[in-house]
Coordinates of C-alpha atoms in Angstrom, one line a residue:
M30 CA 23.4 -3.3 10.4
K31 CA 22.9 -4.5 6.9
A32 CA 21.3 -2.4 3.7
A33 CA 17.9 -4.8 3.9
H34 CA 18.0 -4.2 7.5
L35 CA 18.1 -0.4 7.3
L36 CA 15.5 -0.6 4.6
V37 CA 12.9 -2.3 6.9
L38 CA 13.8 0.2 9.6
Y39 CA 12.8 2.8 7.6
T40 CA 9.9 0.9 6.8
A41 CA 8.8 0.9 10.2
V42 CA 9.3 4.3 11.0
T43 CA 7.7 5.7 8.2
G44 CA 4.9 3.1 8.8
V45 CA 4.4 4.6 12.3
G46 CA 4.1 8.0 10.8
G47 CA 2.2 7.1 7.8
S48 CA -0.7 5.7 9.6
M49 CA -0.8 8.2 12.1
F50 CA -1.5 10.7 9.9
R51 CA -4.0 8.6 7.7
V52 CA -6.5 7.3 10.4
V53 CA -7.1 10.9 11.9
F54 CA -6.6 13.2 8.9
N55 CA -10.0 12.1 6.7
L56 CA -11.9 12.8 10.4
F57 CA -9.8 16.1 10.4
L58 CA -11.6 17.0 7.2
R59 CA -14.8 16.2 8.5
E60 CA -14.4 18.6 11.4
Q61 CA -13.5 21.1 9.1
G62 CA -16.8 20.6 7.6
F63 CA -15.8 19.0 4.4
S64 CA -18.5 17.1 2.6
N65 CA -17.8 13.0 1.8
D66 CA -17.4 14.2 -2.0
F67 CA -14.7 16.7 -1.7
I68 CA -12.6 14.1 1.1
G69 CA -13.2 11.9 -2.1
S70 CA -11.2 14.1 -4.1
V71 CA -8.4 14.8 -2.0
T72 CA -7.9 10.7 -1.3
S73 CA -8.1 10.8 -5.6
A74 CA -5.5 13.6 -5.5
S75 CA -3.0 11.7 -3.5
L76 CA -3.6 8.7 -5.1
W77 CA -3.1 10.4 -8.5
G78 CA 0.8 11.5 -7.2
S79 CA 0.9 7.9 -6.5
A80 CA 0.2 6.7 -9.8
L81 CA 2.0 9.6 -11.6
L82 CA 4.4 11.4 -9.9
G83 CA 5.4 7.8 -8.8
L84 CA 6.4 6.9 -12.1
A85 CA 8.4 10.0 -12.7
I86 CA 10.2 8.8 -9.3
G87 CA 10.6 5.6 -10.2
I88 CA 12.4 6.6 -13.4
L89 CA 14.7 9.2 -11.3
A90 CA 15.7 6.3 -9.2
D91 CA 17.1 4.4 -11.3
R92 CA 18.7 7.4 -13.2
T93 CA 20.5 8.9 -10.2
G94 CA 20.3 6.3 -7.7
K95 CA 17.8 5.1 -5.0
K96 CA 19.5 6.4 -1.4
K97 CA 19.0 9.6 -2.5
I98 CA 15.0 9.3 -3.4
I99 CA 14.0 7.5 -0.3
A100 CA 16.3 9.9 1.6
L101 CA 14.2 12.7 -0.4
A102 CA 11.3 11.6 0.9
S103 CA 12.0 11.4 4.6
F104 CA 11.8 15.4 3.9
L105 CA 9.2 16.0 1.5
V106 CA 6.2 14.1 3.0
P107 CA 6.4 15.6 6.2
V108 CA 6.8 19.1 4.9
T109 CA 3.6 18.5 2.2
G110 CA 1.6 16.5 5.1
I111 CA 2.0 19.4 7.3
L112 CA 0.8 22.1 5.3
M113 CA -2.1 20.3 4.5
I114 CA -3.3 21.4 7.8
L115 CA -3.5 24.7 7.3
Q116 CA -6.3 27.0 6.7
I117 CA -5.4 27.1 2.7
P118 CA -7.8 27.0 -0.4
K119 CA -9.5 24.2 -1.6
T120 CA -7.8 23.7 -4.9
A121 CA -4.0 24.6 -2.7
L122 CA -4.9 21.1 -0.3
L123 CA -5.9 19.3 -3.5
T124 CA -2.5 20.4 -4.9
L125 CA -0.6 19.6 -1.9
S126 CA -2.7 16.2 -1.6
F127 CA -1.3 15.0 -5.3
F128 CA 2.1 15.8 -4.1
R129 CA 2.1 13.8 -1.0
G130 CA 0.7 11.1 -2.5
G131 CA 3.9 10.8 -5.0
F132 CA 6.4 11.4 -2.0
F133 CA 4.9 8.9 -0.3
S134 CA 4.4 6.1 -3.1
I135 CA 8.5 6.2 -3.1
G136 CA 8.2 4.0 0.4
F137 CA 6.4 1.2 -2.0
T138 CA 8.2 1.8 -5.3
V139 CA 11.8 2.3 -4.7
I140 CA 11.7 0.5 -1.0
T141 CA 10.7 -2.7 -3.2
A142 CA 13.2 -2.2 -5.9
A143 CA 16.3 -1.4 -3.3
L144 CA 15.1 -4.8 -1.4
T145 CA 15.3 -6.5 -4.5
M146 CA 19.6 -5.3 -5.2
T147 CA 19.7 -6.1 -1.4
T148 CA 18.8 -9.0 -1.1
D149 CA 19.4 -12.6 -2.9
H150 CA 17.4 -16.0 -4.0
G151 CA 18.2 -17.1 -0.3
N152 CA 16.8 -14.6 1.6
R153 CA 14.9 -12.6 -0.7
A154 CA 11.6 -14.2 -0.3
K155 CA 12.3 -13.9 4.4
I156 CA 13.2 -10.0 4.0
F157 CA 10.3 -8.8 1.7
G158 CA 8.1 -11.2 4.2
A159 CA 9.7 -9.4 7.1
N160 CA 9.6 -5.8 5.3
F161 CA 5.8 -6.1 4.7
G162 CA 5.0 -7.5 7.8
I163 CA 6.9 -5.0 10.0
S164 CA 4.8 -2.4 7.4
M165 CA 1.9 -3.9 8.5
G166 CA 2.8 -4.0 12.3
A167 CA 3.9 -0.3 12.4
G168 CA 0.3 0.6 11.0
V169 CA -1.3 -1.4 13.4
F170 CA 0.7 0.8 16.5
G171 CA 0.4 4.3 14.5
N172 CA -3.6 3.3 13.8
F173 CA -3.4 2.7 17.8
L174 CA -1.5 6.2 18.7
G175 CA -2.9 7.9 16.1
G176 CA -6.7 7.4 17.4
L177 CA -6.0 7.7 21.0
F178 CA -3.8 10.8 20.5
G179 CA -6.3 12.6 18.2
D180 CA -8.7 12.0 21.3
L181 CA -6.4 13.0 23.6
I182 CA -4.5 16.2 21.9
G183 CA -7.2 16.8 18.7
L184 CA -6.8 15.7 15.3
K185 CA -4.5 18.8 14.2
G186 CA -2.1 17.4 16.6
T187 CA -1.7 14.5 16.1
I188 CA -0.9 15.1 12.4
V189 CA 1.8 17.1 13.2
I190 CA 3.4 14.4 15.5
S191 CA 2.8 12.1 12.7
M192 CA 4.8 14.1 10.4
V193 CA 7.4 14.5 13.1
L194 CA 7.7 11.0 13.3
Y195 CA 8.4 10.5 9.9
L196 CA 11.4 13.0 9.3
L197 CA 13.3 10.5 11.7
S198 CA 13.3 8.3 8.7
I199 CA 16.1 10.4 7.4
V200 CA 18.2 9.0 10.3
P201 CA 18.6 4.8 8.9
V202 CA 18.4 5.9 5.7
S203 CA 21.7 8.0 6.5
F204 CA 23.3 4.7 6.7
I205 CA 22.6 2.4 4.4
K206 CA 25.3 1.6 1.5
F207 CA 24.7 -0.4 -1.5
I208 CA 25.5 -1.3 -5.1
D209 CA 23.2 1.2 -6.9
F210 CA 22.6 0.6 -10.7
K211 CA 22.5 3.8 -12.4
S212 CA 21.2 3.9 -15.9
S213 CA 20.1 5.9 -18.8
I214 CA 16.6 7.4 -19.7
K215 CA 17.1 5.5 -22.8
E216 CA 18.3 2.4 -21.1
I217 CA 15.8 2.3 -18.5
F218 CA 13.2 2.7 -21.3
N219 CA 14.4 -0.4 -23.3
F220 CA 12.7 -3.4 -22.6
N221 CA 13.5 -5.1 -25.7
G222 CA 15.8 -7.4 -23.7
L223 CA 12.6 -9.0 -22.1
D224 CA 12.0 -12.2 -23.3
K225 CA 8.2 -13.7 -23.8
S226 CA 8.3 -15.5 -20.3
Q227 CA 9.0 -12.4 -18.3
W228 CA 6.4 -10.3 -20.2
K229 CA 3.7 -12.7 -19.5
I230 CA 4.5 -12.7 -15.7
L231 CA 5.0 -8.9 -15.7
L232 CA 1.2 -8.3 -17.4
L233 CA -0.7 -10.5 -15.3
Y234 CA 1.4 -8.9 -12.4
F235 CA -0.2 -5.4 -13.7
G236 CA -3.6 -7.0 -14.2
A237 CA -4.1 -8.3 -10.6
N238 CA -3.1 -4.9 -9.3
A239 CA -5.2 -2.9 -11.7
T240 CA -8.3 -4.9 -10.9
V241 CA -7.3 -4.8 -6.8
G242 CA -6.5 -1.2 -7.4
F243 CA -9.9 -0.6 -8.0
G244 CA -11.8 -2.8 -6.3
A245 CA -10.1 -1.7 -3.1
G246 CA -9.7 1.6 -4.0
L247 CA -13.6 2.0 -4.1
F248 CA -13.1 1.6 0.2
I249 CA -10.0 0.8 1.7
H250 CA -9.1 4.6 1.7
F251 CA -12.1 5.6 3.7
G252 CA -12.2 2.7 6.8
N253 CA -12.3 5.7 9.4
L254 CA -15.5 7.4 7.4
I255 CA -17.0 3.4 7.0
F256 CA -16.5 3.0 10.6
K257 CA -18.3 6.0 12.0
D258 CA -21.1 6.1 9.4
L259 CA -21.9 2.7 10.1
F260 CA -21.5 2.4 13.6
G261 CA -20.2 5.9 15.1
L262 CA -17.2 5.0 16.4
S263 CA -14.7 7.6 18.5
A264 CA -11.5 7.7 16.7
T265 CA -9.6 5.9 18.8
M266 CA -12.0 2.9 18.6
I267 CA -11.5 3.9 14.8
G268 CA -8.0 3.1 15.1
I269 CA -8.1 0.3 16.9
S270 CA -10.7 -1.3 14.7
L271 CA -8.6 -0.9 11.4
S272 CA -5.6 -2.3 13.9
I273 CA -7.0 -5.3 14.7
A274 CA -7.1 -6.0 10.6
Q275 CA -3.4 -5.0 10.5
I276 CA -2.0 -7.4 13.3
G277 CA -2.8 -10.6 11.5
T278 CA -1.6 -9.3 8.7
A279 CA 2.0 -8.4 10.2
A280 CA 2.1 -12.0 11.8
G281 CA 1.2 -13.9 8.7
A282 CA 3.6 -11.7 6.3
I283 CA 6.7 -12.0 8.5
F284 CA 6.2 -15.9 8.2
S285 CA 5.2 -15.6 4.7
H286 CA 7.8 -17.6 2.6
K287 CA 7.3 -20.4 5.5
L288 CA 3.7 -20.3 4.5
G289 CA 4.8 -20.9 0.9
K290 CA 7.1 -23.4 1.7
K291 CA 4.6 -25.6 3.3
F292 CA 2.0 -25.1 0.6
G293 CA 3.2 -23.9 -2.4
P294 CA 3.4 -19.9 -2.7
L295 CA 1.5 -19.6 -5.1
K296 CA -1.2 -21.5 -4.5
F297 CA -1.5 -20.3 -1.2
A298 CA -1.6 -16.6 -3.2
F299 CA -4.5 -17.7 -4.7
L300 CA -6.7 -19.8 -2.0
M301 CA -5.7 -16.5 0.1
Q302 CA -7.0 -13.7 -3.0
L303 CA -10.2 -16.6 -2.9
L304 CA -11.2 -16.5 -0.2
V305 CA -11.2 -12.6 -0.1
V306 CA -14.4 -12.7 -2.4
P307 CA -17.4 -13.9 -0.1
L308 CA -15.6 -11.8 2.4
I309 CA -15.9 -8.7 0.3
F310 CA -19.7 -9.5 -0.4
S311 CA -20.5 -10.1 3.2
L312 CA -19.3 -6.5 3.7
A313 CA -22.4 -5.5 1.9
Y314 CA -24.6 -6.8 4.1
V315 CA -23.4 -7.2 7.9
R316 CA -24.3 -4.4 10.3
E317 CA -23.1 -6.3 13.7
P318 CA -20.0 -3.9 15.0
F319 CA -17.8 -7.4 15.9
A320 CA -18.8 -9.3 13.2
F321 CA -18.3 -6.6 10.4
T322 CA -14.9 -5.7 12.3
G323 CA -14.2 -9.2 12.1
L324 CA -14.8 -9.8 8.4
Y325 CA -12.9 -6.6 7.9
A326 CA -10.2 -7.5 9.0
F327 CA -9.6 -11.5 7.9
R328 CA -10.3 -9.4 4.2
F329 CA -7.4 -7.4 4.6
V330 CA -5.2 -10.4 6.0
F331 CA -6.2 -12.9 3.3
M332 CA -5.6 -10.1 0.6
N333 CA -2.3 -8.8 2.0
I334 CA -0.6 -11.5 3.4
T335 CA 0.3 -12.8 -0.2
V336 CA 2.2 -9.5 -1.2
P337 CA 5.3 -10.8 -0.3
I338 CA 5.2 -14.3 -1.5
M339 CA 4.2 -12.3 -5.1
N340 CA 6.6 -9.5 -5.1
S341 CA 9.4 -11.6 -4.5
V342 CA 8.6 -14.4 -7.5
V343 CA 8.0 -11.4 -9.8
F344 CA 10.9 -9.2 -9.1
S345 CA 12.9 -12.2 -8.9
R346 CA 12.5 -12.5 -12.8
L347 CA 12.8 -9.1 -14.4
P348 CA 15.8 -7.3 -14.8
R349 CA 17.5 -5.2 -11.5
E350 CA 18.2 -1.8 -13.7
K351 CA 14.4 -1.3 -14.4
L352 CA 13.0 -2.5 -11.1
S353 CA 12.2 1.2 -9.8
T354 CA 10.8 2.0 -13.1
I355 CA 9.0 -1.5 -13.6
S356 CA 7.7 -0.8 -9.9
G357 CA 6.6 2.8 -10.6
V358 CA 4.6 1.4 -13.6
N359 CA 2.7 -1.0 -11.5
G360 CA 2.0 2.1 -9.2
L361 CA 0.7 3.7 -11.9
L362 CA -1.7 1.2 -13.0
N363 CA -2.6 0.8 -9.3
N364 CA -3.1 4.5 -7.6
S365 CA -4.5 5.9 -10.8
L366 CA -7.8 3.0 -10.4
R367 CA -7.0 3.5 -7.1
A368 CA -7.9 7.2 -7.5
I369 CA -11.3 6.9 -10.4
A370 CA -12.3 4.5 -7.6
A371 CA -12.1 7.0 -4.9
M372 CA -13.6 10.0 -7.0
F373 CA -16.7 7.6 -6.9
F374 CA -17.0 6.9 -3.3
G375 CA -19.2 10.3 -2.4
Q376 CA -21.3 9.6 -5.4
I377 CA -22.0 5.7 -4.6
V378 CA -22.6 6.0 -1.0
G379 CA -24.3 9.5 -1.3
A380 CA -26.1 10.7 2.5
S381 CA -27.4 7.1 3.3
I382 CA -25.5 4.4 5.0
I383 CA -27.2 1.8 2.2
G384 CA -25.2 3.2 -0.2
Y385 CA -21.8 1.4 1.6
S386 CA -23.6 -2.1 0.5
R387 CA -23.5 -0.8 -3.4
L388 CA -20.1 0.0 -2.5
F389 CA -19.1 -3.6 -1.4
L390 CA -21.0 -5.3 -3.8
I391 CA -19.5 -3.6 -6.5
S392 CA -15.8 -4.2 -5.4
T393 CA -16.9 -7.3 -5.1
F394 CA -16.7 -7.8 -8.5
F395 CA -13.1 -6.5 -9.0
Y396 CA -11.6 -9.0 -6.8
A397 CA -13.6 -11.9 -8.5
L398 CA -11.2 -10.5 -11.5
N399 CA -8.4 -10.7 -9.5
A400 CA -8.3 -14.3 -8.6
L401 CA -9.1 -15.6 -11.9
I402 CA -5.2 -13.8 -12.4
A403 CA -3.9 -15.5 -9.7
F404 CA -5.0 -18.6 -10.5
A405 CA -3.2 -17.7 -13.9
I406 CA -0.1 -17.2 -12.2
Y407 CA -0.7 -20.3 -9.7
R408 CA -0.8 -22.6 -12.8
L409 CA 2.1 -20.6 -14.9
Y410 CA 4.7 -20.3 -12.1
E411 CA 4.1 -22.5 -9.2
R412 CA 6.0 -25.3 -10.7
G413 CA 9.3 -22.8 -12.1
K414 CA 12.7 -23.3 -11.5
Q415 CA 13.0 -19.6 -9.5
T416 CA 10.1 -19.5 -7.7
R417 CA 11.8 -23.4 -5.9
Q418 CA 14.9 -21.6 -5.4
L419 CA 12.9 -18.8 -3.3
F420 CA 11.1 -20.9 -1.1
N421 CA 13.3 -23.8 -0.5

């Protein structure tokens, strides 16, 4: 099996295990009697880990090799995840959440860089789309299994099963073989080789991810609590509700290269991200369960279906020996802002469901900023030679 396909298989296994964990963990904390403020702090700690430790891991991957780092994550994510369900002090739980977030970020930072190295212009957009689509599809399956097992055997048992499954990702990693760039620390941080156009697209890419990071961070990590508080759903129904959004995203992402080719990749990305703005706004006021779930699902689909398009366009324009570090810096911006936003979750929502209206209205503003940046990227790079090569 080719290295790119093994990396996609790694994404599938970790996607199922990680989604099972996420769909029940906040509910587990709520079951243990923790407040929304503390649950928000735990989520924030995980995101700070993804941001700060994720950057360090990205640099280490460029320094020592990506395969070693990916294999390390297959072991460390389950260990920290299981330790988090033990009877431990709050400070220990926050610390473990920080480290787990950092180790879990490898699935996004290092995998994205590794996929760029194991593909070419002819198949990169297709593989990026397949990887993201399978990630979403695995999330669907993981959400359903997590909710179902949570109701059948309990939340703690489900978390253990999810982490054992995550550990199995070491199997495809052990068979991966590809030419890996290794750079010195001096070379990694030497960005003098980037030309003006590379700096421009990199800063726009960082800006887009930063605005989405804060806007999404206000609510995306608390979907299980939102459905629980607004509609009183069981763990199984919450898993199904969250899975509905990922089903459409999975299908769309797999065929994103075809959609990009048909409509123009960056034009399509801009239009999808523009449509997200009224959808987020509507979530502030709609309180009918089926309508809310539908709007929540379309927001998720439209926003995330463009991720493989943007990643393939941006990463194809950047030097390969710095991709893990650049991905780590992007993760630092995105996840640090998500962490800050998550810290405000409990304060904005408070003890009343009316607080969710405020939450979605604030989020709408940041998604609107992201749409403006997406428009700028479309106008600047839609007709570029590298963009045409990726999608023709």
